[in-house]
mmCIF file of C-alpha atoms in Angstrom:
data_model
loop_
_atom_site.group_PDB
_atom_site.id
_atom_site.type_symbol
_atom_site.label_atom_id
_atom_site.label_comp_id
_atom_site.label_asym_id
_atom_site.label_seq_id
_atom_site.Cartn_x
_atom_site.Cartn_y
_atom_site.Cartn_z
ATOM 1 C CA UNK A 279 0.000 0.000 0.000
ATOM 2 C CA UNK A 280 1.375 3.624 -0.611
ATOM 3 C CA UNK A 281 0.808 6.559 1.077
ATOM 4 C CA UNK A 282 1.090 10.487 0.376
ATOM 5 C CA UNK A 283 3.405 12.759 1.820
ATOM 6 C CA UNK A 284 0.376 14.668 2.945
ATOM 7 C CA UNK A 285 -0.585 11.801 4.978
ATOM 8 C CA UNK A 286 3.004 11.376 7.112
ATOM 9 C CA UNK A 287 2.807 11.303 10.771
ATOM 10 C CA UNK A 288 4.812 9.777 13.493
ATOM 11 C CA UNK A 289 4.889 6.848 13.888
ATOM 12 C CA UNK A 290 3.876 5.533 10.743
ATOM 13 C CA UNK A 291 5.960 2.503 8.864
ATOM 14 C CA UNK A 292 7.419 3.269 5.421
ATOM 15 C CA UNK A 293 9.675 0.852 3.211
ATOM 16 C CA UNK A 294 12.843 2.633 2.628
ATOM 17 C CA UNK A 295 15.509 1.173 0.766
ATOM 18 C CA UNK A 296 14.369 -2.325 1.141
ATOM 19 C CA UNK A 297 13.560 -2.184 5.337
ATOM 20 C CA UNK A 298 10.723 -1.113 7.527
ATOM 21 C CA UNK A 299 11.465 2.292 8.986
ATOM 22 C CA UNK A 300 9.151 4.596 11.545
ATOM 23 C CA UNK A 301 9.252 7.914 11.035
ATOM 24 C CA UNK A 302 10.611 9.778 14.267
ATOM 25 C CA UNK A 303 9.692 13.558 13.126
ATOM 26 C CA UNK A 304 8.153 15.114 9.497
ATOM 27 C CA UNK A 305 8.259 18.566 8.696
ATOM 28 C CA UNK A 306 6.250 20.566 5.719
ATOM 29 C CA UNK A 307 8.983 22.610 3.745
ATOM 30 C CA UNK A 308 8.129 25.627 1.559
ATOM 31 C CA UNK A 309 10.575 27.459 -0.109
ATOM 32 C CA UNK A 310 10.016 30.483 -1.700
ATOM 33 C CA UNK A 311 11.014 29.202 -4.879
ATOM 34 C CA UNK A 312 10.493 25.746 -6.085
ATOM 35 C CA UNK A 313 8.447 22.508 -5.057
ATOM 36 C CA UNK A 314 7.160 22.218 -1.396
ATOM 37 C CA UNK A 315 8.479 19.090 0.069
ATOM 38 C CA UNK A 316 8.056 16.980 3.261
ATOM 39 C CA UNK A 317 11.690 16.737 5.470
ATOM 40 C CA UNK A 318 11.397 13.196 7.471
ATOM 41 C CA UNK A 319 13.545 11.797 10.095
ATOM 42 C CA UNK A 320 13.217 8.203 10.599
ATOM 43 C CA UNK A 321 14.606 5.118 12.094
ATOM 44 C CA UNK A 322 15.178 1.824 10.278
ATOM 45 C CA UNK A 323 13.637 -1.151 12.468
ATOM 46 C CA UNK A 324 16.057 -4.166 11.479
ATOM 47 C CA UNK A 325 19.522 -1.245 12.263
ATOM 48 C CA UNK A 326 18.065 0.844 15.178
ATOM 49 C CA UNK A 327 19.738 3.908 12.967
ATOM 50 C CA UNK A 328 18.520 7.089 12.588
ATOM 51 C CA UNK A 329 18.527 9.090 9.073
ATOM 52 C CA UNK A 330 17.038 11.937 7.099
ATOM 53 C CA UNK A 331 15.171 12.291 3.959
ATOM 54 C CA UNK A 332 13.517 14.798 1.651
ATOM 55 C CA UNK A 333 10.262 13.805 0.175
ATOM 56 C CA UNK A 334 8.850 16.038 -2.885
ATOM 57 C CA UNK A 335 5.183 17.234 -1.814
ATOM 58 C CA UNK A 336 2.369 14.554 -2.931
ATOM 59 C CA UNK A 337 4.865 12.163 -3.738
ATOM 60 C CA UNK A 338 3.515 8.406 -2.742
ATOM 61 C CA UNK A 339 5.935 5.951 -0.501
ATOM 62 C CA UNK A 340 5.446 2.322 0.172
ATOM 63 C CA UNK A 341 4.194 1.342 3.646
ATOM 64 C CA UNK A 342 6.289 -1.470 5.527
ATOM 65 C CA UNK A 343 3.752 -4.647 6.146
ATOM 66 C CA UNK A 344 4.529 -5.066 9.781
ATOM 67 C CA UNK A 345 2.452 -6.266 12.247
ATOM 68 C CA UNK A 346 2.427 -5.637 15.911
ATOM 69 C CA UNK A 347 1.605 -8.586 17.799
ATOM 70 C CA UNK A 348 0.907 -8.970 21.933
ATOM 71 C CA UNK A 349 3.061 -11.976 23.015
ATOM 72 C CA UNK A 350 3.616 -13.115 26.113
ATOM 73 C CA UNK A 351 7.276 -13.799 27.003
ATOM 74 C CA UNK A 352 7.807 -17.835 28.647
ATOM 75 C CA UNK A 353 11.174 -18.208 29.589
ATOM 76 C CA UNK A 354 14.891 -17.916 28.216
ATOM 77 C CA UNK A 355 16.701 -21.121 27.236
ATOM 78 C CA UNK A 356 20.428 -19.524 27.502
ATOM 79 C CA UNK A 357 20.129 -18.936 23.399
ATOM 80 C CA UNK A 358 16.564 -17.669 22.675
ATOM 81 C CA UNK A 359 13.773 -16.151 24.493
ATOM 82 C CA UNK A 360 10.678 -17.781 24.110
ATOM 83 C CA UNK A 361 7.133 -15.635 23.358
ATOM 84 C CA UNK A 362 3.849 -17.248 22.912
ATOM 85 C CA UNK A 363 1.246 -15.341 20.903
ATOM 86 C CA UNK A 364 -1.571 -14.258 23.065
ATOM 87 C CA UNK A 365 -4.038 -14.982 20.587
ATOM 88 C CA UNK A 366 -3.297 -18.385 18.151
ATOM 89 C CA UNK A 367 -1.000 -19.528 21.390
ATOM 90 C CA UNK A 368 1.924 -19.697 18.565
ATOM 91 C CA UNK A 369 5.337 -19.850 19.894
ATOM 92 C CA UNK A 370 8.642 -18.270 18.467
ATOM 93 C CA UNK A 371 11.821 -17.654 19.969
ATOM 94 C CA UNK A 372 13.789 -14.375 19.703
ATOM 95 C CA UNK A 373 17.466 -14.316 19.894
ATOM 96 C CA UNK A 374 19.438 -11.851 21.941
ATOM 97 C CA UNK A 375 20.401 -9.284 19.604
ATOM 98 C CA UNK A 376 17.072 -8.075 18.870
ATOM 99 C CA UNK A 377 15.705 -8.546 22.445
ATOM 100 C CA UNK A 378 18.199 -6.014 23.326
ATOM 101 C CA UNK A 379 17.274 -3.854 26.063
ATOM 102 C CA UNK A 380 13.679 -5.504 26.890
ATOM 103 C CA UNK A 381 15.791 -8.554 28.282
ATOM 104 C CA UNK A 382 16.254 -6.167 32.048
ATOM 105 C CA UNK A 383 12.502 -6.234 32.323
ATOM 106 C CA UNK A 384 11.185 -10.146 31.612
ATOM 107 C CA UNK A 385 11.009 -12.433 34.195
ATOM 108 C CA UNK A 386 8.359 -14.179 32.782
ATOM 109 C CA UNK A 387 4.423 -13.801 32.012
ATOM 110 C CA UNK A 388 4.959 -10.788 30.563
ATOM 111 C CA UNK A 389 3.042 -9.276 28.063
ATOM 112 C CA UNK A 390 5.501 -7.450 25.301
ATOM 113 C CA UNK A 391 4.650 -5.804 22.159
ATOM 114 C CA UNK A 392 6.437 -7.649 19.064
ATOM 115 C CA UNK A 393 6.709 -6.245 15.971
ATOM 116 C CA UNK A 394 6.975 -8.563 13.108
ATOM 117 C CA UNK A 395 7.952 -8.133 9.247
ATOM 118 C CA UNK A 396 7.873 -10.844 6.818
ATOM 119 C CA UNK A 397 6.408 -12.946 9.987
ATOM 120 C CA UNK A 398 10.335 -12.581 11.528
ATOM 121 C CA UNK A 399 10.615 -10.572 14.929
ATOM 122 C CA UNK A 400 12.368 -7.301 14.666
ATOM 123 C CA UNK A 401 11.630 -5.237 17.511
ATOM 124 C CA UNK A 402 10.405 -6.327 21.334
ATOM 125 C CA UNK A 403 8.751 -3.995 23.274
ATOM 126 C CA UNK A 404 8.372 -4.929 27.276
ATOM 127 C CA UNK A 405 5.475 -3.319 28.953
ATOM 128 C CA UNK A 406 5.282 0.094 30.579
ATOM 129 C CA UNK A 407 5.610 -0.912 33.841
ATOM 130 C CA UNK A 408 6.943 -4.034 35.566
ATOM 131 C CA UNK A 409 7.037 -5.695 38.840
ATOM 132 C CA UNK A 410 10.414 -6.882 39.653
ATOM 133 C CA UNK A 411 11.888 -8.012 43.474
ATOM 134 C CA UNK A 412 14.890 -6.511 45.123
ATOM 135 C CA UNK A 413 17.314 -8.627 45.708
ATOM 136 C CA UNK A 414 20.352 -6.289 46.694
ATOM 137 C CA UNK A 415 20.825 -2.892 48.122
ATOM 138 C CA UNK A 416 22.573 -0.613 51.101
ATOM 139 C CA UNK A 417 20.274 -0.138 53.960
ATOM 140 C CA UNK A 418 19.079 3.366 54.299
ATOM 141 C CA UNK A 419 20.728 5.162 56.880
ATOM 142 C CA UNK A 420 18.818 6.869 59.487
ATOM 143 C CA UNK A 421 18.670 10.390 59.777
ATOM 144 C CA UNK A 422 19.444 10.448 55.862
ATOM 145 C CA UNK A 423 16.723 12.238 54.891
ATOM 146 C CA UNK A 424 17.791 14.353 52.227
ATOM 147 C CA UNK A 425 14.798 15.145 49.770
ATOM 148 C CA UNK A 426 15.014 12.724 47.368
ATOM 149 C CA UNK A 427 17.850 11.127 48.244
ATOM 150 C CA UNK A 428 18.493 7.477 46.760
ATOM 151 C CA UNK A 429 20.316 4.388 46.405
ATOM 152 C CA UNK A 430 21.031 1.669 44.306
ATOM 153 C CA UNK A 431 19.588 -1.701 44.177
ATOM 154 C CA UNK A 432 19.879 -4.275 42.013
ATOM 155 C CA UNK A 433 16.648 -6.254 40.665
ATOM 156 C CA UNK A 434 16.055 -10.394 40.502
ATOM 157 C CA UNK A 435 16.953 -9.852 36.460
ATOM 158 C CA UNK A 436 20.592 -8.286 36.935
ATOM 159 C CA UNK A 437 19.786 -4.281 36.150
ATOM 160 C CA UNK A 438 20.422 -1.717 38.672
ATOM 161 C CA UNK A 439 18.108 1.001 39.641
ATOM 162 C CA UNK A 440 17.849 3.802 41.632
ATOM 163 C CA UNK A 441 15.574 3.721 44.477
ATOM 164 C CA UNK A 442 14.445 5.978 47.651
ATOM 165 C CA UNK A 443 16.042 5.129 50.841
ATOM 166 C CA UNK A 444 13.008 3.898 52.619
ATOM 167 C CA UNK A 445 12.583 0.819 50.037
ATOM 168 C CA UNK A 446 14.362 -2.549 50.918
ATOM 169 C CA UNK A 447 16.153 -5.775 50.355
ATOM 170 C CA UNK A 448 13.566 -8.227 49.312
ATOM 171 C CA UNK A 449 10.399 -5.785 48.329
ATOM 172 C CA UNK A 450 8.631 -5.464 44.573
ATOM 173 C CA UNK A 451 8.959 -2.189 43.198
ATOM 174 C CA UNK A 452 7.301 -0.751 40.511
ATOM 175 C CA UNK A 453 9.569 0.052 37.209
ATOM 176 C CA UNK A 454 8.480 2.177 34.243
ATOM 177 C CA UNK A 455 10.820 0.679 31.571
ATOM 178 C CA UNK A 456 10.533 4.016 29.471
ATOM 179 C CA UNK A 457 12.280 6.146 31.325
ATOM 180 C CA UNK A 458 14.166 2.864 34.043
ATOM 181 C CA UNK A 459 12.716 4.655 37.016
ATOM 182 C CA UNK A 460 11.221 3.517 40.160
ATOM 183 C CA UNK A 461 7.590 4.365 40.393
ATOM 184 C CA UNK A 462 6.171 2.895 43.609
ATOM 185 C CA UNK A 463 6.032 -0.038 46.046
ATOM 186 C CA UNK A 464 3.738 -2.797 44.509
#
């Protein structure tokens, strides 16, 4: 399917030079001489790099046919993380290099956003917020009560986070993966 230049907006998946790419920003261009023409900055899905390009106005682009697909993660073999589709119950696994970052926030059950092309999974995205258990960090120490003040502790999947004094070995916290900040006790 193609689409006008008109009809950019972020977000949206184009095919550019062979791979599925999101565009990150658009912007309408008008010189005063000359064609109008759309400016788009976009990010190619199978690289992870960011790029420019200069559409002319009205000019028509192919859309990427990916599909985004809830899966719940399983477990993690050593080689491949295992998702089962949340719908058909389909299983695939995903190798390491392009669950990437999302890998600090499964422990298992949870339900990730995958984004397929070609039925292959390119991109894995964990939920907003996640549960995860303490297992390590300094005792507070009393009379520290600096607003704001924090400390480290390190979660049941490996990642450290920084977390107000008052929270302890052995609680669940509340993560928002977006930004890796604590949120709340759970």
């Amino acid at each position: 399917m193609k689409i006008s230049t008109n009809q950019f907006k972020n977000g949206i998946k184009l095919l550019l030079d062979n791979a599925p790419c999101m565009i990150i920003e658009h912007e309408f261009h008008k010189p005063g001489k000359g064609q109008a023409v759309m400016r788009v900055k976009y990010k190619n899905l199978l690289t992870g790099n960011t790029n420019d390009k200069t559409f002319k106005s009205g000019e028509n682009v192919e859309t990427a046919d990916v599909n985004n697909v809830e899966m719940e993660y399983l477990y993690s073999d050593g080689e491949l993380w295992h998702f089962m589709n949340t719908v058909t119950f389909d299983q695939i696994g995903i190798g390491e290099k392009i669950i990437g970052e999302a890998s600090k926030w499964l422990i298992g059950q949870e339900v990730c956003e995958v984004v397929l092309w070609n039925n292959e999974p390119i991109i894995v995205t964990p939920p907003v917020f996640v549960e995860l258990k303490i297992l390590s960090s300094e005792p507070g120490v009393k009379g520290d009560t600096v607003s704001g003040a924090t400390k480290t502790a390190t979660l049941e999947t490996g990642f450290d986070v920084q977390v107000p004094l008052f929270v302890e070995e052995g609680e669940i916290i509340k993560i928002d993966t977006r930004k890796e900040a604590y949120v709340s006790r759970a």
